[in-house]
């Protein structure tokens, strides 16, 4: 049975979510044509410590932009236990040289514990469950203390990302979702990296166009879109973090 105190708490949460949603939708319209740094400055001003950046450590472009908007900003990295060593190395380099606070989230179970419970190579047999356990759940928990999070999603990466707003509402997590480089192309990313000497994952110069977990990522072929190397040969195109 729900107590009056619980009901009051839920009503407060619902009211807060409605307020944040309205804020996100208005900002999405007003900032659609704004430069990425301006979008992040808005997020930093509006949410302060309750704003973070998530990074897959494919590159540190959004983290770099966010650190310019808010030095010392939290950069959240999901360590699934299946990353390439190059990705972990990029995370460590970002932590060492950039003005950010890297926060590493881990799943509740190690890979060995997951293997014991679900059998080995769950990523081959049921990648949706593997992503749910190793990505979606830890991020859900890790974002609890924030009202807004930024991602590096770009509209040109794949058809599923073509409609990404620069600021939108993440209904599942009831948070504001900021995608400051949604309108950027790969050329824009390359130009920013070159101009600012931003750290990038070494795999990007080794045939990989998008870097995820090692068992589910391959190099891309000529003419393929950037995410074609993720879960190749399967209908799966997203890990569930952005659904
Ligand atoms: S990308 Fe692959 S290995 Fe990583 S969590 Fe998803 S299914 Fe598991």
PDB file of C-alpha atoms and ligand atoms in Angstrom:
ATOM      1  CA  UNK A   1       0.000   0.000   0.000  1.00  0.00           C
ATOM      2  CA  UNK A   2       1.265   3.479  -0.844  1.00  0.00           C
ATOM      3  CA  UNK A   3       1.680   5.817   2.105  1.00  0.00           C
ATOM      4  CA  UNK A   4       0.748   9.541   1.911  1.00  0.00           C
ATOM      5  CA  UNK A   5       4.469  10.391   2.126  1.00  0.00           C
ATOM      6  CA  UNK A   6       5.202   8.147  -0.869  1.00  0.00           C
ATOM      7  CA  UNK A   7       2.327   9.686  -2.814  1.00  0.00           C
ATOM      8  CA  UNK A   8       3.645  13.167  -2.093  1.00  0.00           C
ATOM      9  CA  UNK A   9       7.121  12.088  -3.216  1.00  0.00           C
ATOM     10  CA  UNK A  10       5.784  10.634  -6.460  1.00  0.00           C
ATOM     11  CA  UNK A  11       3.761  13.790  -7.141  1.00  0.00           C
ATOM     12  CA  UNK A  12       6.882  15.888  -6.616  1.00  0.00           C
ATOM     13  CA  UNK A  13       8.853  13.658  -8.998  1.00  0.00           C
ATOM     14  CA  UNK A  14       6.126  13.888 -11.644  1.00  0.00           C
ATOM     15  CA  UNK A  15       6.028  17.662 -11.300  1.00  0.00           C
ATOM     16  CA  UNK A  16       9.793  17.887 -11.653  1.00  0.00           C
ATOM     17  CA  UNK A  17       9.756  15.633 -14.730  1.00  0.00           C
ATOM     18  CA  UNK A  18       7.059  17.765 -16.374  1.00  0.00           C
ATOM     19  CA  UNK A  19       9.098  20.901 -15.707  1.00  0.00           C
ATOM     20  CA  UNK A  20      12.309  19.363 -17.084  1.00  0.00           C
ATOM     21  CA  UNK A  21      10.498  18.027 -20.115  1.00  0.00           C
ATOM     22  CA  UNK A  22       9.088  21.437 -20.979  1.00  0.00           C
ATOM     23  CA  UNK A  23      12.528  22.974 -20.489  1.00  0.00           C
ATOM     24  CA  UNK A  24      14.115  20.347 -22.781  1.00  0.00           C
ATOM     25  CA  UNK A  25      11.566  20.740 -25.534  1.00  0.00           C
ATOM     26  CA  UNK A  26      11.838  24.524 -25.512  1.00  0.00           C
ATOM     27  CA  UNK A  27      15.651  24.407 -25.503  1.00  0.00           C
ATOM     28  CA  UNK A  28      15.573  21.883 -28.355  1.00  0.00           C
ATOM     29  CA  UNK A  29      13.679  24.396 -30.493  1.00  0.00           C
ATOM     30  CA  UNK A  30      15.649  27.453 -29.426  1.00  0.00           C
ATOM     31  CA  UNK A  31      19.105  25.872 -29.685  1.00  0.00           C
ATOM     32  CA  UNK A  32      18.574  23.874 -32.891  1.00  0.00           C
ATOM     33  CA  UNK A  33      20.898  26.167 -34.864  1.00  0.00           C
ATOM     34  CA  UNK A  34      23.263  27.051 -32.002  1.00  0.00           C
ATOM     35  CA  UNK A  35      26.942  26.023 -31.985  1.00  0.00           C
ATOM     36  CA  UNK A  36      27.789  22.946 -29.892  1.00  0.00           C
ATOM     37  CA  UNK A  37      29.663  25.003 -27.291  1.00  0.00           C
ATOM     38  CA  UNK A  38      26.638  27.259 -26.788  1.00  0.00           C
ATOM     39  CA  UNK A  39      24.381  24.224 -26.301  1.00  0.00           C
ATOM     40  CA  UNK A  40      26.737  22.823 -23.674  1.00  0.00           C
ATOM     41  CA  UNK A  41      27.112  26.222 -21.997  1.00  0.00           C
ATOM     42  CA  UNK A  42      23.336  26.353 -21.697  1.00  0.00           C
ATOM     43  CA  UNK A  43      23.306  22.874 -20.114  1.00  0.00           C
ATOM     44  CA  UNK A  44      26.160  23.738 -17.731  1.00  0.00           C
ATOM     45  CA  UNK A  45      24.449  26.987 -16.667  1.00  0.00           C
ATOM     46  CA  UNK A  46      21.044  25.386 -16.285  1.00  0.00           C
ATOM     47  CA  UNK A  47      21.992  22.170 -14.475  1.00  0.00           C
ATOM     48  CA  UNK A  48      25.408  22.819 -12.868  1.00  0.00           C
ATOM     49  CA  UNK A  49      26.579  19.750 -10.963  1.00  0.00           C
ATOM     50  CA  UNK A  50      23.483  17.846 -12.034  1.00  0.00           C
ATOM     51  CA  UNK A  51      24.803  17.685 -15.592  1.00  0.00           C
ATOM     52  CA  UNK A  52      27.250  15.124 -16.973  1.00  0.00           C
ATOM     53  CA  UNK A  53      28.666  13.930 -20.259  1.00  0.00           C
ATOM     54  CA  UNK A  54      28.665  10.276 -21.250  1.00  0.00           C
ATOM     55  CA  UNK A  55      31.515   9.060 -23.418  1.00  0.00           C
ATOM     56  CA  UNK A  56      32.217   5.754 -25.143  1.00  0.00           C
ATOM     57  CA  UNK A  57      35.847   6.907 -25.471  1.00  0.00           C
ATOM     58  CA  UNK A  58      35.680   6.686 -29.233  1.00  0.00           C
ATOM     59  CA  UNK A  59      36.932  10.240 -29.071  1.00  0.00           C
ATOM     60  CA  UNK A  60      36.869  12.989 -26.457  1.00  0.00           C
ATOM     61  CA  UNK A  61      35.199  15.681 -28.580  1.00  0.00           C
ATOM     62  CA  UNK A  62      32.070  16.203 -26.467  1.00  0.00           C
ATOM     63  CA  UNK A  63      34.072  15.886 -23.245  1.00  0.00           C
ATOM     64  CA  UNK A  64      36.464  18.541 -24.568  1.00  0.00           C
ATOM     65  CA  UNK A  65      33.606  20.879 -25.506  1.00  0.00           C
ATOM     66  CA  UNK A  66      31.900  20.282 -22.150  1.00  0.00           C
ATOM     67  CA  UNK A  67      35.120  21.015 -20.241  1.00  0.00           C
ATOM     68  CA  UNK A  68      35.277  24.369 -22.036  1.00  0.00           C
ATOM     69  CA  UNK A  69      31.699  25.069 -20.941  1.00  0.00           C
ATOM     70  CA  UNK A  70      32.193  23.745 -17.418  1.00  0.00           C
ATOM     71  CA  UNK A  71      35.752  22.909 -16.291  1.00  0.00           C
ATOM     72  CA  UNK A  72      35.858  19.768 -14.157  1.00  0.00           C
ATOM     73  CA  UNK A  73      32.612  18.434 -15.658  1.00  0.00           C
ATOM     74  CA  UNK A  74      31.720  14.806 -14.891  1.00  0.00           C
ATOM     75  CA  UNK A  75      32.465  12.445 -17.803  1.00  0.00           C
ATOM     76  CA  UNK A  76      30.713   9.125 -17.339  1.00  0.00           C
ATOM     77  CA  UNK A  77      32.207   6.025 -18.982  1.00  0.00           C
ATOM     78  CA  UNK A  78      30.559   2.600 -19.009  1.00  0.00           C
ATOM     79  CA  UNK A  79      33.135  -0.140 -18.562  1.00  0.00           C
ATOM     80  CA  UNK A  80      31.273  -3.209 -19.796  1.00  0.00           C
ATOM     81  CA  UNK A  81      34.233  -5.516 -19.218  1.00  0.00           C
ATOM     82  CA  UNK A  82      34.379  -6.149 -22.949  1.00  0.00           C
ATOM     83  CA  UNK A  83      36.212  -3.054 -24.161  1.00  0.00           C
ATOM     84  CA  UNK A  84      39.271  -3.006 -26.386  1.00  0.00           C
ATOM     85  CA  UNK A  85      42.453  -2.129 -24.447  1.00  0.00           C
ATOM     86  CA  UNK A  86      42.692   0.960 -26.683  1.00  0.00           C
ATOM     87  CA  UNK A  87      39.361   2.201 -25.317  1.00  0.00           C
ATOM     88  CA  UNK A  88      40.469   1.796 -21.703  1.00  0.00           C
ATOM     89  CA  UNK A  89      43.725   3.561 -22.624  1.00  0.00           C
ATOM     90  CA  UNK A  90      41.759   6.458 -24.127  1.00  0.00           C
ATOM     91  CA  UNK A  91      39.693   6.700 -20.940  1.00  0.00           C
ATOM     92  CA  UNK A  92      42.856   6.820 -18.831  1.00  0.00           C
ATOM     93  CA  UNK A  93      44.426   9.465 -21.083  1.00  0.00           C
ATOM     94  CA  UNK A  94      41.285  11.622 -20.914  1.00  0.00           C
ATOM     95  CA  UNK A  95      41.340  11.325 -17.125  1.00  0.00           C
ATOM     96  CA  UNK A  96      45.025  12.264 -16.987  1.00  0.00           C
ATOM     97  CA  UNK A  97      45.166  15.246 -19.324  1.00  0.00           C
ATOM     98  CA  UNK A  98      41.718  16.847 -19.522  1.00  0.00           C
ATOM     99  CA  UNK A  99      39.980  19.150 -17.079  1.00  0.00           C
ATOM    100  CA  UNK A 100      37.189  16.651 -16.373  1.00  0.00           C
ATOM    101  CA  UNK A 101      36.257  14.150 -13.673  1.00  0.00           C
ATOM    102  CA  UNK A 102      36.011  10.691 -15.221  1.00  0.00           C
ATOM    103  CA  UNK A 103      33.499   8.421 -13.532  1.00  0.00           C
ATOM    104  CA  UNK A 104      33.630   4.751 -14.543  1.00  0.00           C
ATOM    105  CA  UNK A 105      30.428   2.752 -14.186  1.00  0.00           C
ATOM    106  CA  UNK A 106      30.551  -1.038 -14.068  1.00  0.00           C
ATOM    107  CA  UNK A 107      27.826  -3.679 -14.342  1.00  0.00           C
ATOM    108  CA  UNK A 108      26.666  -5.472 -11.201  1.00  0.00           C
ATOM    109  CA  UNK A 109      28.286  -8.694 -12.398  1.00  0.00           C
ATOM    110  CA  UNK A 110      31.759  -9.285 -13.797  1.00  0.00           C
ATOM    111  CA  UNK A 111      32.003 -11.072 -17.153  1.00  0.00           C
ATOM    112  CA  UNK A 112      32.924 -14.286 -15.289  1.00  0.00           C
ATOM    113  CA  UNK A 113      29.858 -13.984 -13.035  1.00  0.00           C
ATOM    114  CA  UNK A 114      27.632 -13.316 -16.043  1.00  0.00           C
ATOM    115  CA  UNK A 115      29.121 -16.345 -17.829  1.00  0.00           C
ATOM    116  CA  UNK A 116      28.379 -18.486 -14.778  1.00  0.00           C
ATOM    117  CA  UNK A 117      24.763 -17.304 -14.665  1.00  0.00           C
ATOM    118  CA  UNK A 118      23.868 -17.085 -18.359  1.00  0.00           C
ATOM    119  CA  UNK A 119      26.548 -19.196 -20.030  1.00  0.00           C
ATOM    120  CA  UNK A 120      29.562 -17.916 -21.967  1.00  0.00           C
ATOM    121  CA  UNK A 121      29.355 -15.482 -24.889  1.00  0.00           C
ATOM    122  CA  UNK A 122      25.911 -14.119 -24.062  1.00  0.00           C
ATOM    123  CA  UNK A 123      26.727 -11.348 -26.554  1.00  0.00           C
ATOM    124  CA  UNK A 124      26.549 -13.912 -29.385  1.00  0.00           C
ATOM    125  CA  UNK A 125      23.362 -15.605 -28.208  1.00  0.00           C
ATOM    126  CA  UNK A 126      21.356 -12.728 -26.769  1.00  0.00           C
ATOM    127  CA  UNK A 127      23.055  -9.361 -27.335  1.00  0.00           C
ATOM    128  CA  UNK A 128      19.970  -7.449 -26.203  1.00  0.00           C
ATOM    129  CA  UNK A 129      20.142  -9.096 -22.780  1.00  0.00           C
ATOM    130  CA  UNK A 130      23.918  -8.625 -22.631  1.00  0.00           C
ATOM    131  CA  UNK A 131      23.539  -4.885 -23.425  1.00  0.00           C
ATOM    132  CA  UNK A 132      20.691  -4.583 -20.930  1.00  0.00           C
ATOM    133  CA  UNK A 133      22.854  -6.053 -18.159  1.00  0.00           C
ATOM    134  CA  UNK A 134      26.175  -4.440 -19.035  1.00  0.00           C
ATOM    135  CA  UNK A 135      25.137  -1.068 -20.459  1.00  0.00           C
ATOM    136  CA  UNK A 136      21.530  -0.035 -19.915  1.00  0.00           C
ATOM    137  CA  UNK A 137      21.189  -0.999 -16.228  1.00  0.00           C
ATOM    138  CA  UNK A 138      24.511   0.495 -15.039  1.00  0.00           C
ATOM    139  CA  UNK A 139      23.846   3.740 -16.915  1.00  0.00           C
ATOM    140  CA  UNK A 140      20.356   3.936 -15.439  1.00  0.00           C
ATOM    141  CA  UNK A 141      21.837   3.649 -11.959  1.00  0.00           C
ATOM    142  CA  UNK A 142      24.813   5.887 -12.700  1.00  0.00           C
ATOM    143  CA  UNK A 143      22.676   8.755 -13.974  1.00  0.00           C
ATOM    144  CA  UNK A 144      20.462   8.837 -10.888  1.00  0.00           C
ATOM    145  CA  UNK A 145      22.121  11.932  -9.443  1.00  0.00           C
ATOM    146  CA  UNK A 146      21.869  13.997 -12.630  1.00  0.00           C
ATOM    147  CA  UNK A 147      19.027  15.930 -14.268  1.00  0.00           C
ATOM    148  CA  UNK A 148      20.696  16.150 -17.674  1.00  0.00           C
ATOM    149  CA  UNK A 149      23.246  14.148 -19.660  1.00  0.00           C
ATOM    150  CA  UNK A 150      25.107  14.842 -22.862  1.00  0.00           C
ATOM    151  CA  UNK A 151      25.903  12.338 -25.592  1.00  0.00           C
ATOM    152  CA  UNK A 152      27.960  12.387 -28.786  1.00  0.00           C
ATOM    153  CA  UNK A 153      25.053  11.224 -30.996  1.00  0.00           C
ATOM    154  CA  UNK A 154      25.107  12.559 -34.563  1.00  0.00           C
ATOM    155  CA  UNK A 155      22.324  12.531 -37.119  1.00  0.00           C
ATOM    156  CA  UNK A 156      24.630  11.390 -39.907  1.00  0.00           C
ATOM    157  CA  UNK A 157      25.790   8.240 -38.097  1.00  0.00           C
ATOM    158  CA  UNK A 158      22.852   6.044 -39.075  1.00  0.00           C
ATOM    159  CA  UNK A 159      19.168   6.267 -40.085  1.00  0.00           C
ATOM    160  CA  UNK A 160      18.141   5.497 -36.477  1.00  0.00           C
ATOM    161  CA  UNK A 161      19.907   8.658 -35.303  1.00  0.00           C
ATOM    162  CA  UNK A 162      18.717  10.980 -38.091  1.00  0.00           C
ATOM    163  CA  UNK A 163      16.048  12.614 -35.908  1.00  0.00           C
ATOM    164  CA  UNK A 164      18.237  13.289 -32.839  1.00  0.00           C
ATOM    165  CA  UNK A 165      17.333  16.672 -31.263  1.00  0.00           C
ATOM    166  CA  UNK A 166      20.145  18.869 -29.913  1.00  0.00           C
ATOM    167  CA  UNK A 167      18.211  18.953 -26.635  1.00  0.00           C
ATOM    168  CA  UNK A 168      15.408  16.492 -25.992  1.00  0.00           C
ATOM    169  CA  UNK A 169      13.568  14.593 -23.309  1.00  0.00           C
ATOM    170  CA  UNK A 170      14.694  11.139 -22.240  1.00  0.00           C
ATOM    171  CA  UNK A 171      11.392   9.694 -21.112  1.00  0.00           C
ATOM    172  CA  UNK A 172      12.798   6.399 -19.875  1.00  0.00           C
ATOM    173  CA  UNK A 173      15.217   8.054 -17.457  1.00  0.00           C
ATOM    174  CA  UNK A 174      13.159  11.228 -17.016  1.00  0.00           C
ATOM    175  CA  UNK A 175      16.144  13.411 -17.792  1.00  0.00           C
ATOM    176  CA  UNK A 176      17.135  16.073 -20.265  1.00  0.00           C
ATOM    177  CA  UNK A 177      19.286  14.602 -23.024  1.00  0.00           C
ATOM    178  CA  UNK A 178      21.715  16.931 -24.744  1.00  0.00           C
ATOM    179  CA  UNK A 179      23.306  16.024 -28.089  1.00  0.00           C
ATOM    180  CA  UNK A 180      25.405  19.097 -28.851  1.00  0.00           C
ATOM    181  CA  UNK A 181      27.019  17.683 -31.998  1.00  0.00           C
ATOM    182  CA  UNK A 182      23.825  16.168 -33.430  1.00  0.00           C
ATOM    183  CA  UNK A 183      24.100  18.392 -36.514  1.00  0.00           C
ATOM    184  CA  UNK A 184      27.823  17.731 -37.038  1.00  0.00           C
ATOM    185  CA  UNK A 185      29.264  15.569 -39.792  1.00  0.00           C
ATOM    186  CA  UNK A 186      32.353  13.379 -39.543  1.00  0.00           C
ATOM    187  CA  UNK A 187      34.267  16.204 -41.258  1.00  0.00           C
ATOM    188  CA  UNK A 188      33.208  18.590 -38.471  1.00  0.00           C
ATOM    189  CA  UNK A 189      34.450  16.099 -35.865  1.00  0.00           C
ATOM    190  CA  UNK A 190      37.763  15.634 -37.691  1.00  0.00           C
ATOM    191  CA  UNK A 191      38.213  19.406 -37.982  1.00  0.00           C
ATOM    192  CA  UNK A 192      37.542  19.927 -34.249  1.00  0.00           C
ATOM    193  CA  UNK A 193      39.946  17.121 -33.316  1.00  0.00           C
ATOM    194  CA  UNK A 194      42.657  18.621 -35.524  1.00  0.00           C
ATOM    195  CA  UNK A 195      42.104  22.179 -34.321  1.00  0.00           C
ATOM    196  CA  UNK A 196      42.119  21.351 -30.602  1.00  0.00           C
ATOM    197  CA  UNK A 197      44.376  18.278 -30.538  1.00  0.00           C
ATOM    198  CA  UNK A 198      41.572  16.221 -28.972  1.00  0.00           C
ATOM    199  CA  UNK A 199      42.299  12.663 -27.818  1.00  0.00           C
ATOM    200  CA  UNK A 200      40.833   9.948 -30.036  1.00  0.00           C
ATOM    201  CA  UNK A 201      40.718   6.180 -29.789  1.00  0.00           C
ATOM    202  CA  UNK A 202      43.646   4.712 -31.807  1.00  0.00           C
ATOM    203  CA  UNK A 203      41.235   2.188 -33.370  1.00  0.00           C
ATOM    204  CA  UNK A 204      39.733   5.024 -35.441  1.00  0.00           C
ATOM    205  CA  UNK A 205      42.908   5.039 -37.523  1.00  0.00           C
ATOM    206  CA  UNK A 206      42.866   1.250 -37.775  1.00  0.00           C
ATOM    207  CA  UNK A 207      39.715   0.761 -39.857  1.00  0.00           C
ATOM    208  CA  UNK A 208      37.088   1.166 -37.148  1.00  0.00           C
ATOM    209  CA  UNK A 209      34.545   3.946 -37.686  1.00  0.00           C
ATOM    210  CA  UNK A 210      32.591   3.351 -34.474  1.00  0.00           C
ATOM    211  CA  UNK A 211      34.049   1.708 -31.387  1.00  0.00           C
ATOM    212  CA  UNK A 212      32.005  -0.427 -29.005  1.00  0.00           C
ATOM    213  CA  UNK A 213      32.657  -3.686 -27.148  1.00  0.00           C
ATOM    214  CA  UNK A 214      35.310  -5.885 -28.779  1.00  0.00           C
ATOM    215  CA  UNK A 215      33.104  -8.948 -29.429  1.00  0.00           C
ATOM    216  CA  UNK A 216      30.455  -6.824 -31.179  1.00  0.00           C
ATOM    217  CA  UNK A 217      32.600  -4.446 -33.246  1.00  0.00           C
ATOM    218  CA  UNK A 218      34.407  -4.967 -36.537  1.00  0.00           C
ATOM    219  CA  UNK A 219      36.139  -2.701 -39.008  1.00  0.00           C
ATOM    220  CA  UNK A 220      33.885  -1.029 -41.599  1.00  0.00           C
ATOM    221  CA  UNK A 221      34.128  -1.602 -45.317  1.00  0.00           C
ATOM    222  CA  UNK A 222      34.309   1.047 -48.030  1.00  0.00           C
ATOM    223  CA  UNK A 223      30.905   2.762 -48.426  1.00  0.00           C
ATOM    224  CA  UNK A 224      29.372   1.429 -45.193  1.00  0.00           C
ATOM    225  CA  UNK A 225      27.883   3.845 -42.666  1.00  0.00           C
ATOM    226  CA  UNK A 226      29.852   4.523 -39.516  1.00  0.00           C
ATOM    227  CA  UNK A 227      27.890   2.097 -37.357  1.00  0.00           C
ATOM    228  CA  UNK A 228      27.841  -0.815 -39.828  1.00  0.00           C
ATOM    229  CA  UNK A 229      30.675  -2.440 -37.867  1.00  0.00           C
ATOM    230  CA  UNK A 230      28.555  -2.693 -34.712  1.00  0.00           C
ATOM    231  CA  UNK A 231      26.700  -6.018 -34.220  1.00  0.00           C
ATOM    232  CA  UNK A 232      27.518  -6.780 -37.880  1.00  0.00           C
ATOM    233  CA  UNK A 233      25.360  -9.515 -39.402  1.00  0.00           C
ATOM    234  CA  UNK A 234      22.553  -8.857 -36.922  1.00  0.00           C
ATOM    235  CA  UNK A 235      19.484  -6.642 -37.113  1.00  0.00           C
ATOM    236  CA  UNK A 236      20.585  -4.982 -33.877  1.00  0.00           C
ATOM    237  CA  UNK A 237      21.905  -1.449 -34.461  1.00  0.00           C
ATOM    238  CA  UNK A 238      21.692   0.153 -31.014  1.00  0.00           C
ATOM    239  CA  UNK A 239      22.607  -1.016 -27.528  1.00  0.00           C
ATOM    240  CA  UNK A 240      19.448   0.326 -25.928  1.00  0.00           C
ATOM    241  CA  UNK A 241      21.060   3.351 -24.296  1.00  0.00           C
ATOM    242  CA  UNK A 242      19.440   5.695 -26.778  1.00  0.00           C
ATOM    243  CA  UNK A 243      16.130   3.954 -27.430  1.00  0.00           C
TER     244      UNK A 243
HETATM  245  S1  LIG B   1      27.934  -4.460 -27.133  1.00  0.00           S
HETATM  246 FE1  LIG B   1      28.125  -6.717 -27.136  1.00  0.00          FE
HETATM  247  S2  LIG B   1      29.513  -7.264 -25.444  1.00  0.00           S
HETATM  248 FE2  LIG B   1      28.890  -5.090 -25.193  1.00  0.00          FE
HETATM  249  S3  LIG B   1      27.208  -5.169 -23.761  1.00  0.00           S
HETATM  250 FE3  LIG B   1      26.302  -5.208 -25.831  1.00  0.00          FE
HETATM  251  S4  LIG B   1      26.121  -7.384 -26.455  1.00  0.00           S
HETATM  252 FE4  LIG B   1      27.446  -7.266 -24.604  1.00  0.00          FE
END
